[in-house]
PDB file of C-alpha atoms in Angstrom:
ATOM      1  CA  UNK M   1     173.222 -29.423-275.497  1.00 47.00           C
ATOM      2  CA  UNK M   2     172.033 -28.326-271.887  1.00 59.00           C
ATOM      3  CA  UNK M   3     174.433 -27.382-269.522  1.00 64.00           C
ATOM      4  CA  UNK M   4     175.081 -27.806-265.998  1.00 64.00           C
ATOM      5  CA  UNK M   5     173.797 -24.961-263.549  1.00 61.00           C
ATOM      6  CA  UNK M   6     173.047 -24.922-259.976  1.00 63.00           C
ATOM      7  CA  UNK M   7     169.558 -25.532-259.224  1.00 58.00           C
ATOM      8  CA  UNK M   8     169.606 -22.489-256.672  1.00 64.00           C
ATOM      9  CA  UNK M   9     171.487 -19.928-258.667  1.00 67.00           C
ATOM     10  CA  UNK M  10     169.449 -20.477-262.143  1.00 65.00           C
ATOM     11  CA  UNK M  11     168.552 -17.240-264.090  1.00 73.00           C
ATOM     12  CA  UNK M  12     165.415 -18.745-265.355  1.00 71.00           C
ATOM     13  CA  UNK M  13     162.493 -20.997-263.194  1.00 72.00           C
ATOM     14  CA  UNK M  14     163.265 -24.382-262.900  1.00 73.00           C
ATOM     15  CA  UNK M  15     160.136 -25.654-265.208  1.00 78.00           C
ATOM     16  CA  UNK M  16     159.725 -29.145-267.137  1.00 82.00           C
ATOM     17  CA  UNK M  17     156.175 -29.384-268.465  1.00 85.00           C
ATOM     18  CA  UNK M  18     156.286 -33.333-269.015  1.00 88.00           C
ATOM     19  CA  UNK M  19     153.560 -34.328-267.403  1.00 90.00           C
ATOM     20  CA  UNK M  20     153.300 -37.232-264.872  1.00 90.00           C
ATOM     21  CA  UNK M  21     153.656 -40.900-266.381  1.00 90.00           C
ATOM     22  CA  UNK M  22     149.898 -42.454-267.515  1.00 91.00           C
ATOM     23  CA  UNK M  23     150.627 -44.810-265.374  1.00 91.00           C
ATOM     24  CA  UNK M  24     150.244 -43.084-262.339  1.00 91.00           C
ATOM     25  CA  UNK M  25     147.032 -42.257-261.823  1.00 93.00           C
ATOM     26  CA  UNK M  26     146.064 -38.353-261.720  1.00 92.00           C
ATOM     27  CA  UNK M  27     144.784 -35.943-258.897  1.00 93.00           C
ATOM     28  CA  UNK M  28     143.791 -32.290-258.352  1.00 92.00           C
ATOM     29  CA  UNK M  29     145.767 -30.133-256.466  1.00 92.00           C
ATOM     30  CA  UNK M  30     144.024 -28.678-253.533  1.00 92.00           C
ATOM     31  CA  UNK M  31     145.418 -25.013-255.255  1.00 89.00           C
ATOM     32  CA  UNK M  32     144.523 -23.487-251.796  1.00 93.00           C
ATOM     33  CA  UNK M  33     147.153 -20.499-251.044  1.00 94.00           C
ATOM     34  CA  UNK M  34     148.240 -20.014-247.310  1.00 95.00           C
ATOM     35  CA  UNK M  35     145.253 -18.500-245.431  1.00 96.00           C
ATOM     36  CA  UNK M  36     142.702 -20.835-246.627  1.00 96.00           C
ATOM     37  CA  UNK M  37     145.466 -23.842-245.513  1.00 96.00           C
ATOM     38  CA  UNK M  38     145.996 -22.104-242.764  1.00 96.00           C
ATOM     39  CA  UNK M  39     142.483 -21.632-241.282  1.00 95.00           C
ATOM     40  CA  UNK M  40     142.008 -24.990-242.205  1.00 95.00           C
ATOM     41  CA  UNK M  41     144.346 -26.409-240.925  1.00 95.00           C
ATOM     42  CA  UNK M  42     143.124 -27.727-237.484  1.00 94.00           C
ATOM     43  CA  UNK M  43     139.938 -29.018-239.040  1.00 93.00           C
ATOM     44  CA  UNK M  44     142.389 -31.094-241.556  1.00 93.00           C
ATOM     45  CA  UNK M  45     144.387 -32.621-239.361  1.00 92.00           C
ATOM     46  CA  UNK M  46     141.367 -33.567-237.470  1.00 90.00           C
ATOM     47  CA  UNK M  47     139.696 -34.822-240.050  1.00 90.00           C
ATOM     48  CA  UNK M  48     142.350 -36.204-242.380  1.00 91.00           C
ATOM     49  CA  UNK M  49     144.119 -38.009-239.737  1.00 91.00           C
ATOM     50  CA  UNK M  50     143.999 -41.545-240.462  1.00 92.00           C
ATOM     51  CA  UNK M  51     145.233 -40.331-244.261  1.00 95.00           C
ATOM     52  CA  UNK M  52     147.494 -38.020-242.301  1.00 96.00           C
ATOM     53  CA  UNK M  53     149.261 -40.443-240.310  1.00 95.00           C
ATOM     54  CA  UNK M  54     149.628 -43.386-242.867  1.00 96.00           C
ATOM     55  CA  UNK M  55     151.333 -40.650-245.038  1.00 97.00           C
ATOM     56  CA  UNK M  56     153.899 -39.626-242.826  1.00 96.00           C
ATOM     57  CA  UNK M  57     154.702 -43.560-241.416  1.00 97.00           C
ATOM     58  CA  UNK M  58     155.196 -44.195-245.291  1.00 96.00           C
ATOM     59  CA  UNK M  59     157.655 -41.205-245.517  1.00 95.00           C
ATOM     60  CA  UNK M  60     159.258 -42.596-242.351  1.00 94.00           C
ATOM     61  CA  UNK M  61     160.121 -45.721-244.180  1.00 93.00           C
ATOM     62  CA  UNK M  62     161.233 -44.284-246.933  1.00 91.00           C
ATOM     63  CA  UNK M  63     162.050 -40.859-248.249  1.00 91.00           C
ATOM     64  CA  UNK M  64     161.756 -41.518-251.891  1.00 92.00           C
ATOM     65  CA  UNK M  65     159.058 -39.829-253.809  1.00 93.00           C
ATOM     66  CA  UNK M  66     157.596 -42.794-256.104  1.00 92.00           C
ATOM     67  CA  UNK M  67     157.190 -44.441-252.455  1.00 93.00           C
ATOM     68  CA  UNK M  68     154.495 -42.995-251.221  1.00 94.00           C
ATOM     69  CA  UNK M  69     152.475 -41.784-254.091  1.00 95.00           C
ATOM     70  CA  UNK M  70     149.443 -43.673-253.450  1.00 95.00           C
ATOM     71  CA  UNK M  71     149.502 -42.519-249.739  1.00 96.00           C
ATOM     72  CA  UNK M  72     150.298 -38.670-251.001  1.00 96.00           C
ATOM     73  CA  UNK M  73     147.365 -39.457-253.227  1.00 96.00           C
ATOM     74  CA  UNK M  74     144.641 -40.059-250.491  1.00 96.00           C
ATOM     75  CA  UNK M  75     145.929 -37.040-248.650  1.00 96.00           C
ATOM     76  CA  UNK M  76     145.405 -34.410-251.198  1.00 96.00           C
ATOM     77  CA  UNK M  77     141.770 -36.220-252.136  1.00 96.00           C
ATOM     78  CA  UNK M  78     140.998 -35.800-248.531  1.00 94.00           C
ATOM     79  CA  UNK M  79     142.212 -32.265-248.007  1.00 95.00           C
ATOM     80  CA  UNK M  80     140.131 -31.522-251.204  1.00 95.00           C
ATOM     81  CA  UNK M  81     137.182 -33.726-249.697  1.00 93.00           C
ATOM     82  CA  UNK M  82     137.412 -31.285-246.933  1.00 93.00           C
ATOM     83  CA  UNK M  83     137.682 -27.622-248.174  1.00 94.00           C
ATOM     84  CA  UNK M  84     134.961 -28.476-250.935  1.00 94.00           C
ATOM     85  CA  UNK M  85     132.660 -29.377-247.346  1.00 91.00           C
ATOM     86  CA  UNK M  86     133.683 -26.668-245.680  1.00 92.00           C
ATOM     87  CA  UNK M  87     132.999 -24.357-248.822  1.00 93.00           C
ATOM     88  CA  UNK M  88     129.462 -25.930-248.823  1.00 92.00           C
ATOM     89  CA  UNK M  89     128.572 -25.551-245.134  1.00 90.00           C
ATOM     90  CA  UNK M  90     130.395 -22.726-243.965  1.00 92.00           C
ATOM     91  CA  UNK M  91     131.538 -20.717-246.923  1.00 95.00           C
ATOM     92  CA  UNK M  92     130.681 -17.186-245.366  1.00 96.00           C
ATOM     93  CA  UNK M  93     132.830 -17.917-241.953  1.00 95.00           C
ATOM     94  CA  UNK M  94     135.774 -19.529-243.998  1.00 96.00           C
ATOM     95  CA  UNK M  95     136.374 -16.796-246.184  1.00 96.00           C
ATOM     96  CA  UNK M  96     136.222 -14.309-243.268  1.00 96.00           C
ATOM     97  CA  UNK M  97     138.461 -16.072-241.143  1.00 96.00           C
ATOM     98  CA  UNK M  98     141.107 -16.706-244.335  1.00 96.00           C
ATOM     99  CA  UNK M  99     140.673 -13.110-245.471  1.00 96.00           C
ATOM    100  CA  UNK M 100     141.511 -11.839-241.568  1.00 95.00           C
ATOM    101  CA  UNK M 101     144.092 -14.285-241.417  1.00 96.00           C
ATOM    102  CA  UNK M 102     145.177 -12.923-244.886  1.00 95.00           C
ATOM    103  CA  UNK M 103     145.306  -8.673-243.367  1.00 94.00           C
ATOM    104  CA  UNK M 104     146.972  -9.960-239.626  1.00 93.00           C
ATOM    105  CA  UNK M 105     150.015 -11.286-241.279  1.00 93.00           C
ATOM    106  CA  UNK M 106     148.533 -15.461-240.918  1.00 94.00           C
ATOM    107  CA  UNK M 107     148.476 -14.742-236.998  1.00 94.00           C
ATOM    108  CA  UNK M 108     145.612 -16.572-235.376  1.00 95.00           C
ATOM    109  CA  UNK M 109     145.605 -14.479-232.436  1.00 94.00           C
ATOM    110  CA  UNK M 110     144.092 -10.872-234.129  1.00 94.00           C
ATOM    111  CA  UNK M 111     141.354 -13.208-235.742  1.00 94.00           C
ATOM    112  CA  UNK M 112     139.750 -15.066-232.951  1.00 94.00           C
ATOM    113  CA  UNK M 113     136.161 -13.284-233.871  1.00 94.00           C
ATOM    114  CA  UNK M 114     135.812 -15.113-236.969  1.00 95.00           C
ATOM    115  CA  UNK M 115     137.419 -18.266-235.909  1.00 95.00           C
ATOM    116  CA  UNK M 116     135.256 -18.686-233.250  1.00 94.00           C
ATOM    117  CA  UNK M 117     132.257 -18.149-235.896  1.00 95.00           C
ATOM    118  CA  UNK M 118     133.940 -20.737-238.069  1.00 94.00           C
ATOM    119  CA  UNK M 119     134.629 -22.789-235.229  1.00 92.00           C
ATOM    120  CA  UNK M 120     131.066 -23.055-234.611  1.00 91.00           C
ATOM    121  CA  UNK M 121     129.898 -23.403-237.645  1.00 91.00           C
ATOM    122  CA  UNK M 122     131.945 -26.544-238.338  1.00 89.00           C
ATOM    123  CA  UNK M 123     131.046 -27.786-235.216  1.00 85.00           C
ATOM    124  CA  UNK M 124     127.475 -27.685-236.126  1.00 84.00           C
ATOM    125  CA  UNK M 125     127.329 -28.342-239.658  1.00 83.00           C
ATOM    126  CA  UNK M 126     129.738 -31.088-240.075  1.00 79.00           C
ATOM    127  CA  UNK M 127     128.859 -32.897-236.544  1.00 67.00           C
ATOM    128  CA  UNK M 128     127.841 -35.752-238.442  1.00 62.00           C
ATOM    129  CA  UNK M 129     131.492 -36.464-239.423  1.00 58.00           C
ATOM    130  CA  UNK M 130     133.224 -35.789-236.052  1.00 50.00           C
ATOM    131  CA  UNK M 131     132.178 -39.503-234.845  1.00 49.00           C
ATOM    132  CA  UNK M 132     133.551 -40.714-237.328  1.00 51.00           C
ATOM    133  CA  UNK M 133     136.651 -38.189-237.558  1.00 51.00           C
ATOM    134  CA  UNK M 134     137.432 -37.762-233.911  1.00 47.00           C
ATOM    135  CA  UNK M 135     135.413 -34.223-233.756  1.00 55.00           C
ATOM    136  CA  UNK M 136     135.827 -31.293-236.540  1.00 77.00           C
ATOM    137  CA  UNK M 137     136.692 -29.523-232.983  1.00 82.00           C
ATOM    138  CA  UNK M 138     139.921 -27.331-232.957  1.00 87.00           C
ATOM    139  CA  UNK M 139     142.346 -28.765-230.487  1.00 88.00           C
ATOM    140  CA  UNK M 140     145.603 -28.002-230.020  1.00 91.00           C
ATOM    141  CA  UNK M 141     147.859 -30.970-228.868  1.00 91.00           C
ATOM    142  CA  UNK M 142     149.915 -30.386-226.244  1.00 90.00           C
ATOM    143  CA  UNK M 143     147.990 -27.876-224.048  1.00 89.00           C
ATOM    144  CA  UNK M 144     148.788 -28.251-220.524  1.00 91.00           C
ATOM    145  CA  UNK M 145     146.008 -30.064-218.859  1.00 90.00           C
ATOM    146  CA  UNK M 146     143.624 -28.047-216.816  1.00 89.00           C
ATOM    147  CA  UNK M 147     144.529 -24.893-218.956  1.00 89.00           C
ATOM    148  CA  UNK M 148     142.266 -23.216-221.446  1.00 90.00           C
ATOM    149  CA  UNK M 149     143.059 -23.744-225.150  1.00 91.00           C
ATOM    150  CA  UNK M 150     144.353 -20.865-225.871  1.00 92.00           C
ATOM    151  CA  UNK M 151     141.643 -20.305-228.571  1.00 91.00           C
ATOM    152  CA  UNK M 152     139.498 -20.548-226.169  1.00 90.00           C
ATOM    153  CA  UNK M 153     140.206 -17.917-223.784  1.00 91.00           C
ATOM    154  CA  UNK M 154     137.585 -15.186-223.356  1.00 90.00           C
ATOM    155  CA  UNK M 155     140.358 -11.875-222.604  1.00 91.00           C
ATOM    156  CA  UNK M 156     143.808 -12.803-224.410  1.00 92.00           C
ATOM    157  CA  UNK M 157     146.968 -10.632-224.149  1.00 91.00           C
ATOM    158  CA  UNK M 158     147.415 -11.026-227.698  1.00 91.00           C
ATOM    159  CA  UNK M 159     144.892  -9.936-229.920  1.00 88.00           C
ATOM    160  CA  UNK M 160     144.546  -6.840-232.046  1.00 87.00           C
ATOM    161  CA  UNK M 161     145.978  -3.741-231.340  1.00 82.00           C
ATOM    162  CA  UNK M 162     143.121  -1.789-232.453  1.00 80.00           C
ATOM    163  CA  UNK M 163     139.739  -2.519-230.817  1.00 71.00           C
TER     164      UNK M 163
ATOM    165  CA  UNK O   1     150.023  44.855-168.333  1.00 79.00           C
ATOM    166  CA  UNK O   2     148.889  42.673-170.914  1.00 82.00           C
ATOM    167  CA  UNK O   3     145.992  43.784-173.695  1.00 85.00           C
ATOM    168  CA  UNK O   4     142.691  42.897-172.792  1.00 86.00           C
ATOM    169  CA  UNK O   5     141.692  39.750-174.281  1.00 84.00           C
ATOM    170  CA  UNK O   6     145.073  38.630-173.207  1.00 85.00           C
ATOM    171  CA  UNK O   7     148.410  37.779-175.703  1.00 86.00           C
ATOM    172  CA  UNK O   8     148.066  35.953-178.932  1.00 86.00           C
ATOM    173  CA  UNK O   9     148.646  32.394-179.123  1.00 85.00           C
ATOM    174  CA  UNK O  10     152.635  32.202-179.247  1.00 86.00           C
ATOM    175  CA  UNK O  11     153.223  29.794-183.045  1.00 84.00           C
ATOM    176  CA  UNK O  12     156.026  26.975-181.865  1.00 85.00           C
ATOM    177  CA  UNK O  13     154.674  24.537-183.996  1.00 84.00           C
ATOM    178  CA  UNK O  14     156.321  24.601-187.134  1.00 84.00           C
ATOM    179  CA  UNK O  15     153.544  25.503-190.263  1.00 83.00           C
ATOM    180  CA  UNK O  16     154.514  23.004-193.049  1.00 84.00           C
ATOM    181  CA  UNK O  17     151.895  21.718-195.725  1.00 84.00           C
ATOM    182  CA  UNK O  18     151.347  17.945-195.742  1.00 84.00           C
ATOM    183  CA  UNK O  19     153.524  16.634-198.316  1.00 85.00           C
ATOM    184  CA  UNK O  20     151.869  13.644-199.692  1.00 89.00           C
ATOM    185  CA  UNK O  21     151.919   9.531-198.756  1.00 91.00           C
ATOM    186  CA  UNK O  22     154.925   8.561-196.582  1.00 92.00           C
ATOM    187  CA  UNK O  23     157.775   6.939-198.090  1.00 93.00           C
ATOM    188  CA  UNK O  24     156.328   3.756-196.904  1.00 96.00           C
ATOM    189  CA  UNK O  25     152.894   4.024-198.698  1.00 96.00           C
ATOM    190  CA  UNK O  26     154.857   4.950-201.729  1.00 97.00           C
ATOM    191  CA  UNK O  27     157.282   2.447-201.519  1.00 97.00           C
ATOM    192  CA  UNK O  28     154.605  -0.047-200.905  1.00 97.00           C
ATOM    193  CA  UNK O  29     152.162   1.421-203.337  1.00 97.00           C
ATOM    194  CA  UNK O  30     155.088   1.053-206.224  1.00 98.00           C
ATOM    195  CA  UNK O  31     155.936  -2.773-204.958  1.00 98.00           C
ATOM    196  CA  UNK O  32     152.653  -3.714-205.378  1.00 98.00           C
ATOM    197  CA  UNK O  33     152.546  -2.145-208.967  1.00 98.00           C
ATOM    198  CA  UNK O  34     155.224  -3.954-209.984  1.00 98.00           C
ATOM    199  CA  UNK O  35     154.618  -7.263-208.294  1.00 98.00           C
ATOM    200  CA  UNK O  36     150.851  -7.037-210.521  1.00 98.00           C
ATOM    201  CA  UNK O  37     153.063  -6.137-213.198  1.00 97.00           C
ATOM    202  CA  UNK O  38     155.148  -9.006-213.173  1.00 98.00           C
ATOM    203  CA  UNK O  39     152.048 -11.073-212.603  1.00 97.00           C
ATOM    204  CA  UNK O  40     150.502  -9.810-215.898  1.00 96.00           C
ATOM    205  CA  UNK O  41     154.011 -10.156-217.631  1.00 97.00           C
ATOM    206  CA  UNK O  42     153.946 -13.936-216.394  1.00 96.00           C
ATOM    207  CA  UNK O  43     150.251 -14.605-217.560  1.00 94.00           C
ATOM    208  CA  UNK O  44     151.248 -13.074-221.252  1.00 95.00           C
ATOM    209  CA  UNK O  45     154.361 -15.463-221.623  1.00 96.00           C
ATOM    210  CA  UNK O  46     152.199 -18.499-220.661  1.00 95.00           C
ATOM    211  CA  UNK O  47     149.749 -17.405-223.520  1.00 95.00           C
ATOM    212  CA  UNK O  48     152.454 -16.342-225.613  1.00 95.00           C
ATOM    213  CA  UNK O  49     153.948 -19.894-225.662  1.00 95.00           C
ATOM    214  CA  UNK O  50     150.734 -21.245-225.971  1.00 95.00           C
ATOM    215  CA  UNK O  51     150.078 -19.622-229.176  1.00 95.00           C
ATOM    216  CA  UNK O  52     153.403 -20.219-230.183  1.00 96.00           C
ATOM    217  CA  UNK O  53     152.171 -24.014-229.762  1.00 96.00           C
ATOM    218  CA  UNK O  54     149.140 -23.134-232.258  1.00 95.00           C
ATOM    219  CA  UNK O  55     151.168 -22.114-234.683  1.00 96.00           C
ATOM    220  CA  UNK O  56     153.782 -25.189-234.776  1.00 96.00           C
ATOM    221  CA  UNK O  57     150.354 -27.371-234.727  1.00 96.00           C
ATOM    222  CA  UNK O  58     148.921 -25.699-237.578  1.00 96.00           C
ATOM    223  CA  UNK O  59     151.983 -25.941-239.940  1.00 96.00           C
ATOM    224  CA  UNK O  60     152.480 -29.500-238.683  1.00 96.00           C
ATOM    225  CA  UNK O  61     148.847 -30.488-240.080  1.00 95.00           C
ATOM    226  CA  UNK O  62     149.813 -28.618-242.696  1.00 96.00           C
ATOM    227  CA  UNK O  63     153.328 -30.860-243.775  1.00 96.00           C
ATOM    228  CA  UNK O  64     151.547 -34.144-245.099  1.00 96.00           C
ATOM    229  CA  UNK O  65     149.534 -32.457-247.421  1.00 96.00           C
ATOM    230  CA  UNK O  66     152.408 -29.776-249.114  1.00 95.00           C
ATOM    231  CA  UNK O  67     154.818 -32.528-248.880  1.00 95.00           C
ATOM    232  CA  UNK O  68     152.744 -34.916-250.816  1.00 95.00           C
ATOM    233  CA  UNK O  69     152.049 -32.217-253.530  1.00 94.00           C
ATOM    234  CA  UNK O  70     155.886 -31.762-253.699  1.00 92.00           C
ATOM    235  CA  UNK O  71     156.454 -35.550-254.303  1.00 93.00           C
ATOM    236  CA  UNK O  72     154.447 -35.637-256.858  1.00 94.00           C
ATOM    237  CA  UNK O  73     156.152 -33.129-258.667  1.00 91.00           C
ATOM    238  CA  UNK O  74     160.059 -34.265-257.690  1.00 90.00           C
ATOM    239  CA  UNK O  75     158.515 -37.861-258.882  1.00 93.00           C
ATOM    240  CA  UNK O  76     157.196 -35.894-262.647  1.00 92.00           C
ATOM    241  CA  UNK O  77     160.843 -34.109-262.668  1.00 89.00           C
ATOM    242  CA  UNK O  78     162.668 -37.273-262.112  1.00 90.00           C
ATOM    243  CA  UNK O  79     160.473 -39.397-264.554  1.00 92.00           C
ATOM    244  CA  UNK O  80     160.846 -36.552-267.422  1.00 91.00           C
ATOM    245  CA  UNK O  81     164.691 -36.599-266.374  1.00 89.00           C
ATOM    246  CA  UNK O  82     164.781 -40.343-266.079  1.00 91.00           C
ATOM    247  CA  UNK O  83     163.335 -40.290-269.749  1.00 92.00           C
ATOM    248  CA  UNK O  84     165.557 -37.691-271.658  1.00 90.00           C
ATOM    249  CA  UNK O  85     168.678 -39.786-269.932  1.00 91.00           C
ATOM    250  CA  UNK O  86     167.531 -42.771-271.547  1.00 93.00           C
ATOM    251  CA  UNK O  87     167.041 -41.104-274.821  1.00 94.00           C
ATOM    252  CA  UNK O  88     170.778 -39.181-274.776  1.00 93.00           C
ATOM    253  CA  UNK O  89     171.825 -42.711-273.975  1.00 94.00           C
ATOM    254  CA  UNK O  90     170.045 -44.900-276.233  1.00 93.00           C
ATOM    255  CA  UNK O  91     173.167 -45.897-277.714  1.00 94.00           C
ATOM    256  CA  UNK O  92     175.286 -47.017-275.514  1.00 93.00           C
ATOM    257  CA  UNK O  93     175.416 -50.360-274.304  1.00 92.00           C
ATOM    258  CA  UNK O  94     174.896 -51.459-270.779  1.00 91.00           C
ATOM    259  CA  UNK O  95     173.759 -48.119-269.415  1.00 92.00           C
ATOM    260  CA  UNK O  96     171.151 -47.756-267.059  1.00 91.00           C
ATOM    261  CA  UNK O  97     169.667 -44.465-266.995  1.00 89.00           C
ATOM    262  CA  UNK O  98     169.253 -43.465-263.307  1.00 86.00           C
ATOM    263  CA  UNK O  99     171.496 -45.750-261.572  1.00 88.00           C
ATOM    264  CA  UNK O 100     173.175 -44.605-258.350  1.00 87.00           C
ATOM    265  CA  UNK O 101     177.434 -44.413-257.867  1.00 87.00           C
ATOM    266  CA  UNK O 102     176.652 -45.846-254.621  1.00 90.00           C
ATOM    267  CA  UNK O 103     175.941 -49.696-254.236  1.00 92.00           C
ATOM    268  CA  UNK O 104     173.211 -48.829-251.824  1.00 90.00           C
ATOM    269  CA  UNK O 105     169.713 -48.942-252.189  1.00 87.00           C
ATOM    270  CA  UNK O 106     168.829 -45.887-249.663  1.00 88.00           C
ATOM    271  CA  UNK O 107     166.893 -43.383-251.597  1.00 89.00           C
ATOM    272  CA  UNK O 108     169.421 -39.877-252.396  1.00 87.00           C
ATOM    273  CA  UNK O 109     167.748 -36.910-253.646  1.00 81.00           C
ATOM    274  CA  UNK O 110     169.358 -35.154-257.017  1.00 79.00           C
ATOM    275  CA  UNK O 111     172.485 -33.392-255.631  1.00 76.00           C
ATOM    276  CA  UNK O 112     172.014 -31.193-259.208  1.00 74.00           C
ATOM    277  CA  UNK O 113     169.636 -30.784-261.090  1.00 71.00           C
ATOM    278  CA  UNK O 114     169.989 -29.553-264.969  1.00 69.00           C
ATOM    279  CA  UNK O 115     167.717 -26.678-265.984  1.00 66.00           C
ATOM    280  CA  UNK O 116     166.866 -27.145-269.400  1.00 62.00           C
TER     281      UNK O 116
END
């Protein structure tokens, strides 16, 4: 017989290998760790808005799981949709920005070299999608108007403290 | 009778080295420093909170995507819960595995959970 423990205090990981019901039907993880996510991050919410958006109104309505499955579903296709494009067009720029993010503690400021490489390169390579996506461009919402994006600017504060 | 050639100059001026900018240049030399100080001080805690801003985005892109993954798996945890409930329970009559205390349809999540 199993007894009761506190979720939080357990000795051992909380694991259950029953896998989902067949009736749901399956997807990949993305299996990205932080740095990749997080260098990607822009691009996805540009380009996975739509997805995005209809995902977190559905979680708005209701916060049960089994609620939004098929919504949670189209996100993670997307996001893999996505990296697996990003990994084809700009595979060399990705994994230098991720790997700098990866050494400057996930700080975007120390890596604006490679981002702006990768920035580029998306903007290039994947152009045909930003009509249809609203622009593979990095934008930050919420910038002051007039200001430049702080990506953008050409002699930050904050950068690296070696040269 | 004086020398010829006359007496030496007599000194009444008093022989001090120049000491360096007034207190006024200094003063205003030090102002200045600061006030460009301040300035760049300013500048840095715009661009601070504007990075700040970039990072909130970023994670906020970010929350569909790990909160869908983490549905999915709460949903598998439940079902495979939902399932052994039904089995302990298989012989009791009128039990519904799963059903809330509350007469209240608004989704709860597990207040325990029971590691197996």
């Amino acid at each position: 017989m199993s007894t009761f423990h506190e979720g939080a205090s357990s000795s051992q990981p909380y694991k259950d290998p029953t896998p989902l019901p067949a009736s749901i039907p399956k997807v990949k993880e993305v299996g990205a760790t932080s740095a990749p996510l997080k260098s990607a991050a822009f691009f996805f919410g540009a380009y996975c808005k739509e997805y995005n958006e209809d995902f977190m109104l559905c979680k708005g309505e209701n916060r049960d799981p089994a609620h939004c499955l098929k919504e949670g579903r189209r996100v993670t296709r997307c996001a893999t949709d996505l990296i697996t494009k990003m990994r084809e067009n700009c595979l060399q720029q990705f994994e230098e920005h991720w790997q700098c993010l990866e050494l400057n503690n996930q700080e975007y400021a120390p890596c604006r070299k490679p981002e702006r490489v990768l920035n580029k390169c998306m903007f290039e390579k994947l152009a045909c999608f930003s009509l249809a996506y609203a622009g593979l461009v990095k934008t930050i919402p919420g910038t002051p108007a007039g200001q430049t994006p702080v990506h953008e600017v050409e002699k930050p504060f904050f950068g690296r403290m070696q040269k | 009778m004086p020398p010829p050639g006359g007496f030496e100059a007599v000194q009444y001026k008093r022989n001090l080295p120049l000491r360096g900018p007034s207190g006024l240049a200094i003063l205003g030399g030090v102002t200045a420093l600061c006030a460009y100080g301040f300035y760049r001080v300013g500048k840095g805690n715009i661009e601070k909170r504007e990075l700040q801003r970039e990072k909130t985005w970023s994670r906020i892109h970010l929350v569909p995507l790990l909160l869908a993954e983490g549905d999915r798996d709460a949903f598998r945890r439940t079902q495979a819960a939902l399932e052994r409930e039904r089995e302990i329970m298989k012989d009791v009559k009128d039990w519904e595995a799963g059903k809330s205390v509350y007469n209240n349809p608004r989704y709860r999540g597990a207040e325990s959970i029971v590691v197996l």
